[in-house]
PDB file of C-alpha atoms in Angstrom:
ATOM      1  CA  MET A   1      11.604   8.684  -6.002  1.00 97.00           C
ATOM      2  CA  LYS A   2       8.027   7.076  -5.098  1.00 98.00           C
ATOM      3  CA  LEU A   3       5.704   5.589  -2.504  1.00 98.00           C
ATOM      4  CA  HIS A   4       3.331   3.182  -4.156  1.00 98.00           C
ATOM      5  CA  LEU A   5       0.073   3.180  -1.438  1.00 98.00           C
ATOM      6  CA  ILE A   6      -2.236   0.315  -1.474  1.00 98.00           C
ATOM      7  CA  ARG A   7      -4.983  -0.039   0.432  1.00 98.00           C
ATOM      8  CA  HIS A   8      -6.275  -4.097   0.614  1.00 98.00           C
ATOM      9  CA  ALA A   9      -9.506  -4.785  -1.463  1.00 98.00           C
ATOM     10  CA  LYS A  10     -12.388  -5.561   0.116  1.00 98.00           C
ATOM     11  CA  THR A  11     -13.361  -8.188   2.597  1.00 98.00           C
ATOM     12  CA  GLU A  12     -15.269 -10.436   4.221  1.00 97.00           C
ATOM     13  CA  GLN A  13     -16.687  -8.433   7.571  1.00 95.00           C
ATOM     14  CA  PHE A  14     -15.813 -11.823   9.817  1.00 95.00           C
ATOM     15  CA  SER A  15     -13.199 -14.663   9.142  1.00 95.00           C
ATOM     16  CA  PRO A  16     -13.738 -18.218   9.696  1.00 92.00           C
ATOM     17  CA  THR A  17     -11.410 -18.375  12.805  1.00 96.00           C
ATOM     18  CA  GLY A  18     -13.195 -14.950  13.906  1.00 96.00           C
ATOM     19  CA  LYS A  19      -9.684 -13.152  13.894  1.00 97.00           C
ATOM     20  CA  ASP A  20      -9.587  -9.586  12.290  1.00 97.00           C
ATOM     21  CA  PHE A  21      -5.876 -10.661  10.824  1.00 98.00           C
ATOM     22  CA  ASP A  22      -7.514 -13.976   9.074  1.00 98.00           C
ATOM     23  CA  ARG A  23     -10.590 -12.129   6.873  1.00 98.00           C
ATOM     24  CA  GLU A  24     -10.345 -12.960   3.174  1.00 97.00           C
ATOM     25  CA  LEU A  25     -11.523 -10.746  -0.149  1.00 98.00           C
ATOM     26  CA  MET A  26     -15.103 -10.950  -0.939  1.00 97.00           C
ATOM     27  CA  GLU A  27     -16.345 -11.338  -4.575  1.00 98.00           C
ATOM     28  CA  ARG A  28     -16.016  -7.843  -4.672  1.00 97.00           C
ATOM     29  CA  GLY A  29     -12.331  -8.028  -3.508  1.00 98.00           C
ATOM     30  CA  LYS A  30     -11.331 -10.102  -6.206  1.00 98.00           C
ATOM     31  CA  LYS A  31     -12.522  -8.599  -9.178  1.00 98.00           C
ATOM     32  CA  GLN A  32     -11.350  -5.458  -7.380  1.00 98.00           C
ATOM     33  CA  GLY A  33      -7.358  -6.951  -7.435  1.00 98.00           C
ATOM     34  CA  VAL A  34      -8.143  -8.577 -11.311  1.00 98.00           C
ATOM     35  CA  GLU A  35      -8.715  -4.818 -12.337  1.00 98.00           C
ATOM     36  CA  LEU A  36      -6.194  -2.950  -9.920  1.00 98.00           C
ATOM     37  CA  ASN A  37      -3.173  -5.750 -11.615  1.00 97.00           C
ATOM     38  CA  GLN A  38      -4.192  -4.253 -15.197  1.00 97.00           C
ATOM     39  CA  PHE A  39      -3.786  -0.987 -14.416  1.00 98.00           C
ATOM     40  CA  LEU A  40      -0.711  -1.437 -12.644  1.00 97.00           C
ATOM     41  CA  SER A  41       0.924  -3.626 -15.523  1.00 96.00           C
ATOM     42  CA  ASN A  42       0.656  -0.470 -17.031  1.00 95.00           C
ATOM     43  CA  GLN A  43       3.476   1.093 -14.620  1.00 94.00           C
ATOM     44  CA  ASP A  44       6.741   0.522 -14.464  1.00 90.00           C
ATOM     45  CA  LEU A  45       7.102  -1.502 -10.697  1.00 95.00           C
ATOM     46  CA  LYS A  46       9.642  -4.367 -11.848  1.00 91.00           C
ATOM     47  CA  GLY A  47      12.306  -2.288  -9.621  1.00 93.00           C
ATOM     48  CA  ALA A  48      10.174  -1.354  -6.836  1.00 97.00           C
ATOM     49  CA  LEU A  49      10.408  -3.208  -3.213  1.00 97.00           C
ATOM     50  CA  VAL A  50       7.191  -4.218  -2.034  1.00 98.00           C
ATOM     51  CA  PHE A  51       6.432  -4.500   1.885  1.00 98.00           C
ATOM     52  CA  CYS A  52       2.662  -6.010   2.522  1.00 98.00           C
ATOM     53  CA  SER A  53       0.898  -6.610   5.802  1.00 98.00           C
ATOM     54  CA  SER A  54       1.000 -10.111   6.462  1.00 97.00           C
ATOM     55  CA  SER A  55      -2.556  -9.877   7.349  1.00 98.00           C
ATOM     56  CA  ALA A  56      -4.509 -12.395   4.948  1.00 98.00           C
ATOM     57  CA  ARG A  57      -6.762  -9.767   3.341  1.00 98.00           C
ATOM     58  CA  THR A  58      -3.285  -7.663   2.283  1.00 98.00           C
ATOM     59  CA  ARG A  59      -1.406 -10.997   1.000  1.00 98.00           C
ATOM     60  CA  GLU A  60      -4.347 -12.171  -0.869  1.00 98.00           C
ATOM     61  CA  THR A  61      -4.640  -8.692  -2.648  1.00 98.00           C
ATOM     62  CA  LEU A  62      -0.605  -8.738  -3.345  1.00 98.00           C
ATOM     63  CA  SER A  63      -1.540 -12.325  -4.728  1.00 97.00           C
ATOM     64  CA  PHE A  64      -3.578 -10.987  -7.407  1.00 97.00           C
ATOM     65  CA  LEU A  65      -0.678  -8.102  -8.348  1.00 97.00           C
ATOM     66  CA  THR A  66       2.706 -10.328  -8.388  1.00 95.00           C
ATOM     67  CA  ASP A  67       3.248 -10.056 -11.815  1.00 93.00           C
ATOM     68  CA  ASN A  68       4.381  -6.743 -11.630  1.00 95.00           C
ATOM     69  CA  PHE A  69       6.477  -6.923  -8.909  1.00 94.00           C
ATOM     70  CA  GLY A  70       9.941  -8.588  -8.772  1.00 86.00           C
ATOM     71  CA  PRO A  71       9.423 -11.918  -6.608  1.00 89.00           C
ATOM     72  CA  GLU A  72      12.509 -11.427  -5.115  1.00 93.00           C
ATOM     73  CA  ASN A  73      11.600  -7.567  -4.019  1.00 96.00           C
ATOM     74  CA  ILE A  74       8.394  -8.907  -1.868  1.00 97.00           C
ATOM     75  CA  PHE A  75       8.595  -8.773   2.089  1.00 97.00           C
ATOM     76  CA  PHE A  76       6.069  -9.144   4.699  1.00 97.00           C
ATOM     77  CA  GLU A  77       6.062  -6.667   7.044  1.00 97.00           C
ATOM     78  CA  LYS A  78       4.034  -7.497  10.550  1.00 96.00           C
ATOM     79  CA  SER A  79       3.620  -4.218  11.887  1.00 97.00           C
ATOM     80  CA  PHE A  80       2.003  -3.262   9.229  1.00 98.00           C
ATOM     81  CA  TYR A  81      -0.843  -4.915  10.098  1.00 98.00           C
ATOM     82  CA  LEU A  82      -3.386  -2.271  10.996  1.00 97.00           C
ATOM     83  CA  CYS A  83      -1.100   0.229  12.151  1.00 98.00           C
ATOM     84  CA  SER A  84      -0.773   3.871  12.554  1.00 98.00           C
ATOM     85  CA  GLU A  85       1.083   6.118  10.311  1.00 97.00           C
ATOM     86  CA  LYS A  86       3.517   6.821  12.846  1.00 98.00           C
ATOM     87  CA  THR A  87       4.566   3.536  12.591  1.00 98.00           C
ATOM     88  CA  TYR A  88       4.510   3.392   8.605  1.00 98.00           C
ATOM     89  CA  LEU A  89       7.119   6.520   8.666  1.00 98.00           C
ATOM     90  CA  ASP A  90       9.154   5.112  11.573  1.00 98.00           C
ATOM     91  CA  TRP A  91       9.804   1.989   8.754  1.00 98.00           C
ATOM     92  CA  LEU A  92      10.663   4.554   6.030  1.00 98.00           C
ATOM     93  CA  TRP A  93      12.764   6.981   7.371  1.00 97.00           C
ATOM     94  CA  GLN A  94      14.891   4.028   8.767  1.00 97.00           C
ATOM     95  CA  GLN A  95      15.161   3.203   4.746  1.00 96.00           C
ATOM     96  CA  ASN A  96      18.778   3.576   3.851  1.00 93.00           C
ATOM     97  CA  HIS A  97      18.370   4.018  -0.229  1.00 94.00           C
ATOM     98  CA  ASN A  98      16.496   5.819  -2.095  1.00 94.00           C
ATOM     99  CA  LYS A  99      14.703   2.562  -4.561  1.00 96.00           C
ATOM    100  CA  ASP A 100      10.372   3.280  -5.091  1.00 97.00           C
ATOM    101  CA  LEU A 101       8.580   1.473  -2.286  1.00 98.00           C
ATOM    102  CA  VAL A 102       5.409  -0.281  -2.405  1.00 98.00           C
ATOM    103  CA  ILE A 103       3.232  -0.663   0.779  1.00 98.00           C
ATOM    104  CA  ILE A 104       0.370  -2.715   0.653  1.00 98.00           C
ATOM    105  CA  GLY A 105      -1.748  -1.928   3.830  1.00 98.00           C
ATOM    106  CA  HIS A 106      -4.897  -1.186   6.035  1.00 98.00           C
ATOM    107  CA  ASN A 107      -6.943   2.084   7.235  1.00 97.00           C
ATOM    108  CA  PHE A 108      -6.896   4.227   8.659  1.00 97.00           C
ATOM    109  CA  GLY A 109      -2.638   4.083   8.534  1.00 98.00           C
ATOM    110  CA  ILE A 110      -2.571   4.168   5.076  1.00 98.00           C
ATOM    111  CA  SER A 111      -4.965   7.288   4.590  1.00 98.00           C
ATOM    112  CA  ASP A 112      -3.455   9.397   7.059  1.00 98.00           C
ATOM    113  CA  LEU A 113       0.195   8.075   5.487  1.00 98.00           C
ATOM    114  CA  ALA A 114      -0.994   9.627   2.147  1.00 98.00           C
ATOM    115  CA  ASN A 115      -2.839  12.662   3.671  1.00 98.00           C
ATOM    116  CA  TYR A 116       1.143  13.061   5.754  1.00 98.00           C
ATOM    117  CA  PHE A 117       2.794  13.723   2.551  1.00 98.00           C
ATOM    118  CA  LEU A 118       0.355  14.925   0.617  1.00 98.00           C
ATOM    119  CA  ASP A 119      -1.209  17.564   2.750  1.00 95.00           C
ATOM    120  CA  GLU A 120      -4.704  16.692   2.139  1.00 95.00           C
ATOM    121  CA  SER A 121      -7.373  14.591   4.110  1.00 95.00           C
ATOM    122  CA  ASN A 122      -9.227  12.121   1.818  1.00 94.00           C
ATOM    123  CA  GLU A 123      -9.837   7.976   2.797  1.00 97.00           C
ATOM    124  CA  MET A 124      -8.354   5.939   0.435  1.00 98.00           C
ATOM    125  CA  ARG A 125     -10.924   3.523  -0.349  1.00 97.00           C
ATOM    126  CA  THR A 126     -10.361  -0.413  -0.885  1.00 98.00           C
ATOM    127  CA  ALA A 127      -8.425  -1.318  -3.876  1.00 98.00           C
ATOM    128  CA  GLU A 128      -7.207   2.160  -4.169  1.00 98.00           C
ATOM    129  CA  TYR A 129      -3.834   3.137  -5.240  1.00 98.00           C
ATOM    130  CA  VAL A 130      -2.218   6.374  -4.034  1.00 98.00           C
ATOM    131  CA  CYS A 131       1.321   7.074  -6.046  1.00 98.00           C
ATOM    132  CA  ILE A 132       3.486   9.718  -4.164  1.00 98.00           C
ATOM    133  CA  SER A 133       6.554  11.491  -6.040  1.00 98.00           C
ATOM    134  CA  PHE A 134       9.410  12.943  -4.271  1.00 98.00           C
ATOM    135  CA  PRO A 135      12.248  14.888  -5.063  1.00 97.00           C
ATOM    136  CA  PHE A 136      14.718  13.375  -2.661  1.00 97.00           C
ATOM    137  CA  GLU A 137      17.770  11.082  -2.830  1.00 95.00           C
ATOM    138  CA  SER A 138      16.899   9.580   0.262  1.00 96.00           C
ATOM    139  CA  TRP A 139      13.405   8.295   2.404  1.00 97.00           C
ATOM    140  CA  LYS A 140      14.715  10.215   5.620  1.00 96.00           C
ATOM    141  CA  GLU A 141      14.761  13.544   3.642  1.00 97.00           C
ATOM    142  CA  THR A 142      10.733  13.130   3.504  1.00 97.00           C
ATOM    143  CA  SER A 143       8.710  15.010   5.443  1.00 97.00           C
ATOM    144  CA  ARG A 144       5.095  16.651   6.106  1.00 98.00           C
ATOM    145  CA  SER A 145       3.751  17.380   2.624  1.00 98.00           C
ATOM    146  CA  THR A 146       6.925  17.055   0.733  1.00 98.00           C
ATOM    147  CA  GLY A 147       5.384  14.534  -1.643  1.00 98.00           C
ATOM    148  CA  SER A 148       3.248  15.456  -4.797  1.00 98.00           C
ATOM    149  CA  LEU A 149       0.250  13.235  -6.187  1.00 98.00           C
ATOM    150  CA  TYR A 150       1.897  11.197  -8.902  1.00 98.00           C
ATOM    151  CA  LEU A 151      -0.885   8.919  -9.647  1.00 97.00           C
ATOM    152  CA  ARG A 152      -4.348   8.068  -8.214  1.00 98.00           C
ATOM    153  CA  TYR A 153      -6.435   5.146  -9.430  1.00 98.00           C
ATOM    154  CA  ARG A 154      -9.399   2.529  -7.820  1.00 97.00           C
ATOM    155  CA  PRO A 155     -11.003  -0.623  -9.104  1.00 96.00           C
ATOM    156  CA  SER A 156     -14.675   0.207 -10.439  1.00 90.00           C
ATOM    157  CA  ALA A 157     -15.520  -3.149  -9.452  1.00 76.00           C
TER     158      ALA A 157
END
């Protein structure tokens, strides 16, 4: 089983509405999206289930990556907006399958989730991708320090 974590690409500091939820990608973020898409095209992600925060910046990041996923496998998760590691873990442990998962989210929760499974202390940067592999048959079996870093990538843009 693999868990693919993606932090949204670089965003504008403010949104036209004044709401953090509505912040969009800046030009640099769009370049990161294109570069990340090229990288992910070499990974086998078609069968993975994709869960994306419903914020504007995560949805826009996903829009650059959709060719890498089966469209029927993309879902939006409101609870992932600026959530904590605990929210991700509670959700993950409720998954009743062993399919690979992709989560597109925000800091600090997404970094904390990676650090929990890898037993390290790193902050994921914008548009960073981390893939963690697990030797289990169920997401319920995962716990602290049980993952292995499979792949890490960050666009140069």
